[in-house]
PDB file of C-alpha atoms and ligand atoms in Angstrom:
ATOM      1  CA  UNK A   1      33.533 103.080  67.780  1.00 54.00           C
ATOM      2  CA  UNK A   2      30.943 100.847  68.872  1.00 63.00           C
ATOM      3  CA  UNK A   3      29.824 100.687  72.530  1.00 82.00           C
ATOM      4  CA  UNK A   4      30.762  97.789  74.854  1.00 89.00           C
ATOM      5  CA  UNK A   5      28.981  96.568  77.596  1.00 93.00           C
ATOM      6  CA  UNK A   6      30.812  95.738  80.827  1.00 94.00           C
ATOM      7  CA  UNK A   7      30.014  92.088  80.264  1.00 95.00           C
ATOM      8  CA  UNK A   8      31.520  92.119  76.755  1.00 97.00           C
ATOM      9  CA  UNK A   9      34.634  93.802  78.136  1.00 97.00           C
ATOM     10  CA  UNK A  10      34.871  91.243  80.773  1.00 98.00           C
ATOM     11  CA  UNK A  11      34.680  88.480  78.312  1.00 98.00           C
ATOM     12  CA  UNK A  12      37.613  90.067  76.276  1.00 98.00           C
ATOM     13  CA  UNK A  13      39.486  90.531  79.685  1.00 98.00           C
ATOM     14  CA  UNK A  14      39.250  86.822  80.435  1.00 98.00           C
ATOM     15  CA  UNK A  15      40.448  85.988  76.971  1.00 98.00           C
ATOM     16  CA  UNK A  16      43.518  88.328  77.446  1.00 98.00           C
ATOM     17  CA  UNK A  17      44.255  86.555  80.741  1.00 98.00           C
ATOM     18  CA  UNK A  18      43.930  83.115  79.364  1.00 98.00           C
ATOM     19  CA  UNK A  19      46.436  84.056  76.659  1.00 98.00           C
ATOM     20  CA  UNK A  20      48.912  85.784  79.045  1.00 98.00           C
ATOM     21  CA  UNK A  21      48.767  82.782  81.507  1.00 98.00           C
ATOM     22  CA  UNK A  22      49.363  80.347  78.633  1.00 98.00           C
ATOM     23  CA  UNK A  23      52.358  82.257  77.403  1.00 98.00           C
ATOM     24  CA  UNK A  24      53.728  82.672  81.071  1.00 98.00           C
ATOM     25  CA  UNK A  25      53.816  79.121  81.712  1.00 98.00           C
ATOM     26  CA  UNK A  26      55.988  78.737  78.394  1.00 97.00           C
ATOM     27  CA  UNK A  27      58.326  81.382  79.753  1.00 97.00           C
ATOM     28  CA  UNK A  28      58.619  79.439  83.026  1.00 97.00           C
ATOM     29  CA  UNK A  29      59.290  76.249  81.129  1.00 95.00           C
ATOM     30  CA  UNK A  30      62.144  77.719  79.073  1.00 93.00           C
ATOM     31  CA  UNK A  31      63.698  79.435  82.064  1.00 94.00           C
ATOM     32  CA  UNK A  32      67.366  78.643  82.183  1.00 88.00           C
ATOM     33  CA  UNK A  33      67.116  76.240  79.322  1.00 86.00           C
ATOM     34  CA  UNK A  34      67.664  78.548  76.240  1.00 78.00           C
ATOM     35  CA  UNK A  35      70.063  76.834  73.672  1.00 76.00           C
ATOM     36  CA  UNK A  36      70.246  79.975  71.447  1.00 80.00           C
ATOM     37  CA  UNK A  37      69.621  83.642  71.571  1.00 80.00           C
ATOM     38  CA  UNK A  38      69.274  85.372  68.134  1.00 84.00           C
ATOM     39  CA  UNK A  39      69.626  88.975  67.164  1.00 86.00           C
ATOM     40  CA  UNK A  40      66.721  90.497  65.286  1.00 76.00           C
ATOM     41  CA  UNK A  41      68.662  93.113  63.252  1.00 75.00           C
ATOM     42  CA  UNK A  42      69.509  95.937  65.636  1.00 77.00           C
ATOM     43  CA  UNK A  43      72.311  95.208  68.047  1.00 77.00           C
ATOM     44  CA  UNK A  44      70.760  94.065  71.509  1.00 77.00           C
ATOM     45  CA  UNK A  45      67.311  93.246  69.965  1.00 80.00           C
ATOM     46  CA  UNK A  46      67.110  89.683  70.870  1.00 74.00           C
ATOM     47  CA  UNK A  47      64.574  86.813  70.207  1.00 77.00           C
ATOM     48  CA  UNK A  48      64.419  83.387  71.677  1.00 86.00           C
ATOM     49  CA  UNK A  49      62.539  80.107  71.413  1.00 91.00           C
ATOM     50  CA  UNK A  50      60.675  81.345  74.378  1.00 92.00           C
ATOM     51  CA  UNK A  51      59.416  84.403  72.627  1.00 93.00           C
ATOM     52  CA  UNK A  52      58.380  82.373  69.689  1.00 94.00           C
ATOM     53  CA  UNK A  53      56.478  79.473  71.370  1.00 96.00           C
ATOM     54  CA  UNK A  54      54.858  81.962  73.952  1.00 98.00           C
ATOM     55  CA  UNK A  55      53.596  83.946  70.883  1.00 98.00           C
ATOM     56  CA  UNK A  56      52.134  80.789  69.313  1.00 98.00           C
ATOM     57  CA  UNK A  57      50.288  80.078  72.620  1.00 98.00           C
ATOM     58  CA  UNK A  58      48.653  83.544  72.613  1.00 98.00           C
ATOM     59  CA  UNK A  59      47.750  83.282  68.989  1.00 98.00           C
ATOM     60  CA  UNK A  60      46.067  79.951  69.624  1.00 98.00           C
ATOM     61  CA  UNK A  61      44.013  81.395  72.411  1.00 98.00           C
ATOM     62  CA  UNK A  62      42.940  84.419  70.344  1.00 98.00           C
ATOM     63  CA  UNK A  63      42.186  82.485  67.263  1.00 98.00           C
ATOM     64  CA  UNK A  64      39.925  80.038  69.272  1.00 98.00           C
ATOM     65  CA  UNK A  65      37.964  82.876  71.017  1.00 98.00           C
ATOM     66  CA  UNK A  66      38.070  85.814  68.593  1.00 98.00           C
ATOM     67  CA  UNK A  67      38.882  84.449  64.959  1.00 98.00           C
ATOM     68  CA  UNK A  68      37.474  87.387  63.388  1.00 97.00           C
ATOM     69  CA  UNK A  69      39.711  90.046  65.297  1.00 98.00           C
ATOM     70  CA  UNK A  70      43.039  91.397  63.981  1.00 98.00           C
ATOM     71  CA  UNK A  71      46.334  90.920  65.850  1.00 98.00           C
ATOM     72  CA  UNK A  72      49.528  92.832  66.022  1.00 98.00           C
ATOM     73  CA  UNK A  73      52.057  90.418  67.377  1.00 98.00           C
ATOM     74  CA  UNK A  74      55.702  91.413  68.112  1.00 96.00           C
ATOM     75  CA  UNK A  75      57.266  88.276  66.265  1.00 94.00           C
ATOM     76  CA  UNK A  76      54.586  87.675  63.618  1.00 95.00           C
ATOM     77  CA  UNK A  77      53.660  91.241  62.701  1.00 96.00           C
ATOM     78  CA  UNK A  78      50.014  92.249  61.584  1.00 97.00           C
ATOM     79  CA  UNK A  79      47.536  89.205  61.490  1.00 97.00           C
ATOM     80  CA  UNK A  80      44.395  90.062  59.647  1.00 97.00           C
ATOM     81  CA  UNK A  81      42.830  93.183  58.231  1.00 94.00           C
ATOM     82  CA  UNK A  82      44.339  96.369  59.498  1.00 90.00           C
ATOM     83  CA  UNK A  83      40.796  98.075  58.965  1.00 94.00           C
ATOM     84  CA  UNK A  84      39.431  95.684  61.703  1.00 97.00           C
ATOM     85  CA  UNK A  85      37.857  97.578  64.642  1.00 97.00           C
ATOM     86  CA  UNK A  86      39.354  95.001  67.064  1.00 98.00           C
ATOM     87  CA  UNK A  87      43.358  94.962  67.303  1.00 98.00           C
ATOM     88  CA  UNK A  88      45.018  92.697  69.903  1.00 98.00           C
ATOM     89  CA  UNK A  89      48.580  94.023  70.584  1.00 98.00           C
ATOM     90  CA  UNK A  90      50.583  91.247  72.089  1.00 98.00           C
ATOM     91  CA  UNK A  91      54.215  91.020  73.397  1.00 98.00           C
ATOM     92  CA  UNK A  92      54.766  87.204  74.340  1.00 98.00           C
ATOM     93  CA  UNK A  93      58.061  88.229  76.109  1.00 97.00           C
ATOM     94  CA  UNK A  94      58.534  91.786  77.271  1.00 98.00           C
ATOM     95  CA  UNK A  95      61.988  91.957  78.769  1.00 97.00           C
ATOM     96  CA  UNK A  96      63.851  89.551  76.319  1.00 94.00           C
ATOM     97  CA  UNK A  97      67.256  90.957  77.333  1.00 94.00           C
ATOM     98  CA  UNK A  98      66.652  90.319  80.992  1.00 96.00           C
ATOM     99  CA  UNK A  99      65.167  86.757  80.365  1.00 95.00           C
ATOM    100  CA  UNK A 100      68.250  85.863  78.122  1.00 93.00           C
ATOM    101  CA  UNK A 101      70.456  86.849  80.979  1.00 93.00           C
ATOM    102  CA  UNK A 102      68.222  84.987  83.510  1.00 94.00           C
ATOM    103  CA  UNK A 103      67.381  88.292  85.119  1.00 97.00           C
ATOM    104  CA  UNK A 104      63.627  87.546  86.191  1.00 97.00           C
ATOM    105  CA  UNK A 105      62.129  90.733  85.247  1.00 98.00           C
ATOM    106  CA  UNK A 106      59.857  89.906  82.227  1.00 98.00           C
ATOM    107  CA  UNK A 107      56.235  89.608  81.394  1.00 98.00           C
ATOM    108  CA  UNK A 108      53.665  88.571  78.814  1.00 98.00           C
ATOM    109  CA  UNK A 109      51.538  91.735  77.654  1.00 98.00           C
ATOM    110  CA  UNK A 110      48.134  91.139  75.898  1.00 98.00           C
ATOM    111  CA  UNK A 111      46.185  94.343  74.997  1.00 98.00           C
ATOM    112  CA  UNK A 112      43.132  94.901  73.122  1.00 98.00           C
ATOM    113  CA  UNK A 113      42.540  98.227  71.077  1.00 98.00           C
ATOM    114  CA  UNK A 114      39.074  99.113  69.820  1.00 97.00           C
ATOM    115  CA  UNK A 115      39.135 101.588  67.106  1.00 96.00           C
ATOM    116  CA  UNK A 116      42.881 102.476  68.012  1.00 96.00           C
ATOM    117  CA  UNK A 117      41.980 102.870  71.955  1.00 97.00           C
ATOM    118  CA  UNK A 118      43.371 100.605  74.396  1.00 98.00           C
ATOM    119  CA  UNK A 119      40.268  98.963  76.210  1.00 98.00           C
ATOM    120  CA  UNK A 120      41.513  95.777  77.867  1.00 98.00           C
ATOM    121  CA  UNK A 121      44.900  94.516  79.148  1.00 98.00           C
ATOM    122  CA  UNK A 122      46.417  91.638  80.884  1.00 99.00           C
ATOM    123  CA  UNK A 123      50.076  91.695  81.958  1.00 99.00           C
ATOM    124  CA  UNK A 124      51.573  88.479  83.642  1.00 98.00           C
ATOM    125  CA  UNK A 125      54.990  88.344  85.230  1.00 98.00           C
ATOM    126  CA  UNK A 126      55.380  84.572  85.779  1.00 98.00           C
ATOM    127  CA  UNK A 127      58.562  85.084  88.026  1.00 97.00           C
ATOM    128  CA  UNK A 128      56.543  86.906  90.730  1.00 98.00           C
ATOM    129  CA  UNK A 129      53.305  85.164  89.824  1.00 98.00           C
ATOM    130  CA  UNK A 130      51.814  88.631  89.338  1.00 98.00           C
ATOM    131  CA  UNK A 131      48.764  89.033  87.256  1.00 98.00           C
ATOM    132  CA  UNK A 132      47.690  92.677  86.485  1.00 99.00           C
ATOM    133  CA  UNK A 133      44.294  93.133  84.712  1.00 98.00           C
ATOM    134  CA  UNK A 134      42.201  96.017  83.683  1.00 98.00           C
ATOM    135  CA  UNK A 135      39.359  96.911  81.153  1.00 98.00           C
ATOM    136  CA  UNK A 136      37.879 100.394  80.676  1.00 98.00           C
ATOM    137  CA  UNK A 137      35.363 101.277  83.175  1.00 97.00           C
ATOM    138  CA  UNK A 138      35.969  97.978  85.271  1.00 98.00           C
ATOM    139  CA  UNK A 139      38.961  99.061  87.174  1.00 98.00           C
ATOM    140  CA  UNK A 140      42.575  97.614  87.544  1.00 98.00           C
ATOM    141  CA  UNK A 141      43.680  94.653  89.678  1.00 98.00           C
ATOM    142  CA  UNK A 142      47.064  92.955  90.823  1.00 98.00           C
ATOM    143  CA  UNK A 143      46.241  89.207  91.502  1.00 98.00           C
ATOM    144  CA  UNK A 144      42.451  90.040  91.348  1.00 97.00           C
ATOM    145  CA  UNK A 145      42.640  92.794  94.076  1.00 98.00           C
ATOM    146  CA  UNK A 146      41.972  96.340  93.118  1.00 98.00           C
ATOM    147  CA  UNK A 147      45.035  98.751  92.629  1.00 98.00           C
ATOM    148  CA  UNK A 148      45.595 102.509  92.661  1.00 98.00           C
ATOM    149  CA  UNK A 149      48.350 104.724  91.568  1.00 99.00           C
ATOM    150  CA  UNK A 150      50.387 106.557  94.285  1.00 98.00           C
ATOM    151  CA  UNK A 151      49.623 109.844  95.953  1.00 98.00           C
ATOM    152  CA  UNK A 152      53.017 111.394  95.336  1.00 98.00           C
ATOM    153  CA  UNK A 153      52.716 115.082  94.154  1.00 98.00           C
ATOM    154  CA  UNK A 154      56.159 116.324  94.747  1.00 98.00           C
ATOM    155  CA  UNK A 155      58.672 115.297  92.043  1.00 98.00           C
ATOM    156  CA  UNK A 156      61.510 115.648  94.416  1.00 98.00           C
ATOM    157  CA  UNK A 157      59.813 112.784  96.428  1.00 98.00           C
ATOM    158  CA  UNK A 158      59.047 110.574  93.392  1.00 98.00           C
ATOM    159  CA  UNK A 159      60.433 107.327  92.149  1.00 98.00           C
ATOM    160  CA  UNK A 160      60.409 107.083  88.305  1.00 98.00           C
ATOM    161  CA  UNK A 161      61.170 104.569  85.857  1.00 98.00           C
ATOM    162  CA  UNK A 162      62.271 104.844  82.188  1.00 98.00           C
ATOM    163  CA  UNK A 163      63.911 102.754  79.368  1.00 98.00           C
ATOM    164  CA  UNK A 164      66.209 102.996  76.266  1.00 97.00           C
ATOM    165  CA  UNK A 165      65.299 101.756  72.938  1.00 91.00           C
ATOM    166  CA  UNK A 166      67.373  99.463  70.776  1.00 90.00           C
ATOM    167  CA  UNK A 167      68.176 102.270  68.359  1.00 87.00           C
ATOM    168  CA  UNK A 168      70.055 104.197  71.127  1.00 89.00           C
ATOM    169  CA  UNK A 169      73.366 103.934  69.635  1.00 87.00           C
ATOM    170  CA  UNK A 170      72.020 105.472  66.331  1.00 88.00           C
ATOM    171  CA  UNK A 171      70.419 108.683  67.583  1.00 88.00           C
ATOM    172  CA  UNK A 172      71.122 111.427  70.043  1.00 88.00           C
ATOM    173  CA  UNK A 173      67.500 111.375  70.773  1.00 87.00           C
ATOM    174  CA  UNK A 174      68.116 108.481  72.943  1.00 92.00           C
ATOM    175  CA  UNK A 175      66.669 109.413  76.260  1.00 96.00           C
ATOM    176  CA  UNK A 176      70.077 109.768  78.089  1.00 95.00           C
ATOM    177  CA  UNK A 177      69.601 113.494  78.637  1.00 95.00           C
ATOM    178  CA  UNK A 178      66.128 113.090  80.040  1.00 97.00           C
ATOM    179  CA  UNK A 179      67.433 110.243  82.335  1.00 97.00           C
ATOM    180  CA  UNK A 180      70.140 112.537  83.846  1.00 96.00           C
ATOM    181  CA  UNK A 181      67.910 115.478  84.151  1.00 96.00           C
ATOM    182  CA  UNK A 182      65.193 113.592  86.099  1.00 97.00           C
ATOM    183  CA  UNK A 183      67.723 111.665  88.186  1.00 97.00           C
ATOM    184  CA  UNK A 184      68.790 115.047  89.615  1.00 95.00           C
ATOM    185  CA  UNK A 185      65.206 116.025  90.311  1.00 97.00           C
ATOM    186  CA  UNK A 186      63.625 113.026  91.827  1.00 98.00           C
ATOM    187  CA  UNK A 187      64.496 110.157  94.403  1.00 98.00           C
ATOM    188  CA  UNK A 188      65.631 107.957  91.380  1.00 98.00           C
ATOM    189  CA  UNK A 189      65.060 106.768  87.922  1.00 98.00           C
ATOM    190  CA  UNK A 190      64.874 102.946  87.603  1.00 98.00           C
ATOM    191  CA  UNK A 191      65.399 101.104  84.250  1.00 98.00           C
ATOM    192  CA  UNK A 192      63.666  97.769  84.628  1.00 98.00           C
ATOM    193  CA  UNK A 193      63.919  96.491  80.984  1.00 98.00           C
ATOM    194  CA  UNK A 194      60.241  95.517  80.615  1.00 98.00           C
ATOM    195  CA  UNK A 195      57.903  98.451  79.597  1.00 98.00           C
ATOM    196  CA  UNK A 196      54.674  96.471  80.528  1.00 98.00           C
ATOM    197  CA  UNK A 197      55.935  96.102  84.019  1.00 98.00           C
ATOM    198  CA  UNK A 198      56.951  99.643  84.205  1.00 98.00           C
ATOM    199  CA  UNK A 199      53.281 100.691  83.477  1.00 99.00           C
ATOM    200  CA  UNK A 200      52.059  97.761  85.849  1.00 99.00           C
ATOM    201  CA  UNK A 201      54.294  99.366  88.604  1.00 98.00           C
ATOM    202  CA  UNK A 202      52.827 102.828  88.003  1.00 99.00           C
ATOM    203  CA  UNK A 203      49.423 101.459  88.090  1.00 99.00           C
ATOM    204  CA  UNK A 204      49.927  99.830  91.486  1.00 98.00           C
ATOM    205  CA  UNK A 205      51.755 102.733  93.077  1.00 98.00           C
ATOM    206  CA  UNK A 206      55.261 101.191  93.423  1.00 98.00           C
ATOM    207  CA  UNK A 207      56.476 103.859  91.095  1.00 98.00           C
ATOM    208  CA  UNK A 208      55.099 107.318  90.407  1.00 99.00           C
ATOM    209  CA  UNK A 209      55.689 107.811  86.796  1.00 98.00           C
ATOM    210  CA  UNK A 210      57.098 106.441  83.531  1.00 98.00           C
ATOM    211  CA  UNK A 211      58.293 107.732  80.202  1.00 98.00           C
ATOM    212  CA  UNK A 212      59.969 106.277  77.197  1.00 98.00           C
ATOM    213  CA  UNK A 213      60.464 106.596  73.434  1.00 97.00           C
ATOM    214  CA  UNK A 214      61.041 104.061  70.663  1.00 96.00           C
ATOM    215  CA  UNK A 215      58.227 101.841  72.039  1.00 98.00           C
ATOM    216  CA  UNK A 216      55.844  99.599  69.894  1.00 97.00           C
ATOM    217  CA  UNK A 217      51.990  99.167  70.547  1.00 98.00           C
ATOM    218  CA  UNK A 218      52.500  95.868  72.129  1.00 98.00           C
ATOM    219  CA  UNK A 219      54.917  97.152  74.691  1.00 98.00           C
ATOM    220  CA  UNK A 220      52.231  99.478  75.954  1.00 98.00           C
ATOM    221  CA  UNK A 221      48.788  98.739  74.789  1.00 98.00           C
ATOM    222  CA  UNK A 222      47.766  96.712  77.976  1.00 98.00           C
ATOM    223  CA  UNK A 223      49.629  98.786  80.453  1.00 98.00           C
ATOM    224  CA  UNK A 224      47.733 102.018  79.349  1.00 98.00           C
ATOM    225  CA  UNK A 225      44.579 100.724  80.358  1.00 98.00           C
ATOM    226  CA  UNK A 226      46.007  99.595  83.692  1.00 98.00           C
ATOM    227  CA  UNK A 227      47.487 102.893  84.582  1.00 99.00           C
ATOM    228  CA  UNK A 228      44.256 104.710  83.553  1.00 98.00           C
ATOM    229  CA  UNK A 229      41.905 102.466  85.233  1.00 98.00           C
ATOM    230  CA  UNK A 230      44.133 102.693  88.580  1.00 98.00           C
ATOM    231  CA  UNK A 231      43.645 106.520  88.248  1.00 98.00           C
ATOM    232  CA  UNK A 232      46.641 107.412  86.650  1.00 98.00           C
ATOM    233  CA  UNK A 233      47.208 109.580  83.385  1.00 98.00           C
ATOM    234  CA  UNK A 234      48.782 108.681  80.111  1.00 98.00           C
ATOM    235  CA  UNK A 235      49.571 110.970  77.284  1.00 98.00           C
ATOM    236  CA  UNK A 236      52.245 111.944  74.850  1.00 98.00           C
ATOM    237  CA  UNK A 237      55.305 113.889  76.615  1.00 98.00           C
ATOM    238  CA  UNK A 238      53.581 117.243  75.967  1.00 98.00           C
ATOM    239  CA  UNK A 239      50.210 116.177  77.597  1.00 98.00           C
ATOM    240  CA  UNK A 240      48.449 115.786  74.511  1.00 98.00           C
ATOM    241  CA  UNK A 241      46.461 112.537  73.825  1.00 98.00           C
ATOM    242  CA  UNK A 242      48.638 109.469  73.353  1.00 98.00           C
ATOM    243  CA  UNK A 243      49.334 108.167  70.025  1.00 97.00           C
ATOM    244  CA  UNK A 244      49.980 104.437  70.377  1.00 97.00           C
ATOM    245  CA  UNK A 245      52.229 104.458  67.302  1.00 95.00           C
ATOM    246  CA  UNK A 246      54.246 107.394  68.069  1.00 97.00           C
ATOM    247  CA  UNK A 247      56.484 105.126  70.376  1.00 96.00           C
ATOM    248  CA  UNK A 248      56.656 107.808  73.100  1.00 97.00           C
ATOM    249  CA  UNK A 249      54.549 107.672  76.311  1.00 98.00           C
ATOM    250  CA  UNK A 250      54.186 109.537  79.539  1.00 98.00           C
ATOM    251  CA  UNK A 251      52.602 107.742  82.281  1.00 98.00           C
ATOM    252  CA  UNK A 252      51.958 109.023  85.743  1.00 98.00           C
ATOM    253  CA  UNK A 253      50.035 108.979  88.950  1.00 98.00           C
ATOM    254  CA  UNK A 254      48.139 112.100  87.538  1.00 98.00           C
ATOM    255  CA  UNK A 255      49.433 114.224  90.305  1.00 98.00           C
ATOM    256  CA  UNK A 256      53.007 114.426  88.805  1.00 98.00           C
ATOM    257  CA  UNK A 257      51.708 114.645  85.226  1.00 98.00           C
ATOM    258  CA  UNK A 258      51.982 118.279  84.680  1.00 98.00           C
ATOM    259  CA  UNK A 259      55.462 118.572  86.366  1.00 98.00           C
ATOM    260  CA  UNK A 260      56.947 115.609  84.682  1.00 98.00           C
ATOM    261  CA  UNK A 261      55.728 116.805  81.179  1.00 98.00           C
ATOM    262  CA  UNK A 262      57.191 120.181  81.744  1.00 98.00           C
ATOM    263  CA  UNK A 263      60.525 118.819  82.788  1.00 97.00           C
ATOM    264  CA  UNK A 264      60.434 116.621  79.796  1.00 97.00           C
ATOM    265  CA  UNK A 265      60.028 119.432  77.381  1.00 97.00           C
ATOM    266  CA  UNK A 266      63.062 121.458  78.752  1.00 94.00           C
ATOM    267  CA  UNK A 267      65.658 118.921  79.145  1.00 92.00           C
ATOM    268  CA  UNK A 268      69.001 120.654  78.809  1.00 87.00           C
ATOM    269  CA  UNK A 269      71.452 118.961  76.253  1.00 83.00           C
ATOM    270  CA  UNK A 270      74.111 116.448  77.636  1.00 84.00           C
ATOM    271  CA  UNK A 271      77.591 117.676  76.819  1.00 74.00           C
ATOM    272  CA  UNK A 272      80.434 115.591  76.046  1.00 57.00           C
ATOM    273  CA  UNK A 273      78.601 112.496  75.216  1.00 55.00           C
ATOM    274  CA  UNK A 274      78.656 110.784  71.797  1.00 52.00           C
TER     275      UNK A 274
HETATM  276  C1  IPD B   1      61.592  96.067  75.412  1.00 51.28           C
HETATM  277  C2  IPD B   1      61.511  96.284  76.988  1.00 51.28           C
HETATM  278  C3  IPD B   1      62.455  97.523  77.354  1.00 51.28           C
HETATM  279  C4  IPD B   1      62.109  98.771  76.564  1.00 51.28           C
HETATM  280  C5  IPD B   1      62.286  98.316  74.944  1.00 51.28           C
HETATM  281  C6  IPD B   1      61.402  97.431  74.685  1.00 51.28           C
HETATM  282  P1  IPD B   1      61.201  93.543  74.531  1.00 51.28           P
HETATM  283  O1  IPD B   1      60.903  94.937  74.802  1.00 51.28           O
HETATM  284  O2  IPD B   1      60.021  96.694  77.029  1.00 51.28           O
HETATM  285  O3  IPD B   1      61.927  97.908  78.750  1.00 51.28           O
HETATM  286  O4  IPD B   1      63.052  99.575  76.801  1.00 51.28           O
HETATM  287  O5  IPD B   1      62.272  99.601  74.377  1.00 51.28           O
HETATM  288  O6  IPD B   1      61.621  96.966  73.253  1.00 51.28           O
HETATM  289  O7  IPD B   1      62.287  93.629  73.361  1.00 51.28           O
HETATM  290  O8  IPD B   1      62.032  92.930  75.656  1.00 51.28           O
HETATM  291  O9  IPD B   1      60.123  92.820  74.199  1.00 51.28           O
HETATM  292 CA1   CA B   2      58.547  94.640  74.589  1.00 51.28          CA
HETATM  293 CA1   CA B   3      58.982  90.956  73.298  1.00 51.28          CA
END
C-alpha cells in the first residue's frame, strides 16, 4: 500500500465531506415528499428516489475530484476497475426503512478504502445536522470537534446497539439469539436502523459497543475509521482483523472488546423461535 501524507488524507476527507453534504441536502429535500417506495428484491429492502438522487450527487463529486478512483456504491454497484488501490464505498442513504417511514434516523456514509483498508470516512446525518469525520492518523470529529469513545469497561453498565439484516427471515443466523443474550447482560441493546450512525455513536461515546452481521462495505467503511480514530476497536466477532466483505463487525470502545467478543462466541440458542 502506498503511504499517504496527512495532507493527502485531509484532501480525501474534504472530498468525502463534500459528497456527504451534497447527498444530505437531497435527503432533506425529499423528506416527506416520496411518491413511491420500491422493494429491491428481499422483503423490506427498500429503495427510493432519494437514495438514487443522493447517490448521483455523490458520484458527481467523486468523478470531479478523483476520476481515476473506483467506487462501490449501494445503488450502482462497482464502478471502475476492481484492482484499483482506491475504492470509495458509499451509502447514499443508510437507514432507508427509517427514512421511508419518516423516522428521522438516517445518514449518508462515504468511506475510502486504500488497498482494502478503510482510511477516510464522512458520515452526515442531515436530520440532526451532525457531521462525523475521520481519517487515519488525523483523529475523529463530530461537527469539527474531537470525539472519543466511552470509558465503560463493565458489560453490565454498557449500552449497546445492533441490527438485523434483510435476510433475517431466511436464516436462523439472524442475530436474534445474540440480541436476547446481550439484552440480559447489559443496560440495553438498541436497534437504530442505520449502521453508519451506530458506528458514529460508538465513536462519540453515546454507545459502548456495536455488532452486526449481513452488512455491506458501504455500511461500515466510513464508520470503521471513525471508531478507530476515536480510540475504539473494530474486528471480526472473534477479535481477528475485520474483513470488510465478511458482513460481520464488532466495534467497541476497546475496554469492552474482549468481553463482548467472548459473549458473542458463546450465545445460547433461542428455543421455540422459528
Ligand atoms: C441498513 C441499515 C441497517 C442495517 C442493515 C443495513 P440501508 O442499510 O444500516 O441498520 O441493519 O443491515 O442494510 O438498507 O438502510 O442502507
Ligand atoms: Ca446501509
Ligand atoms: Ca442505503
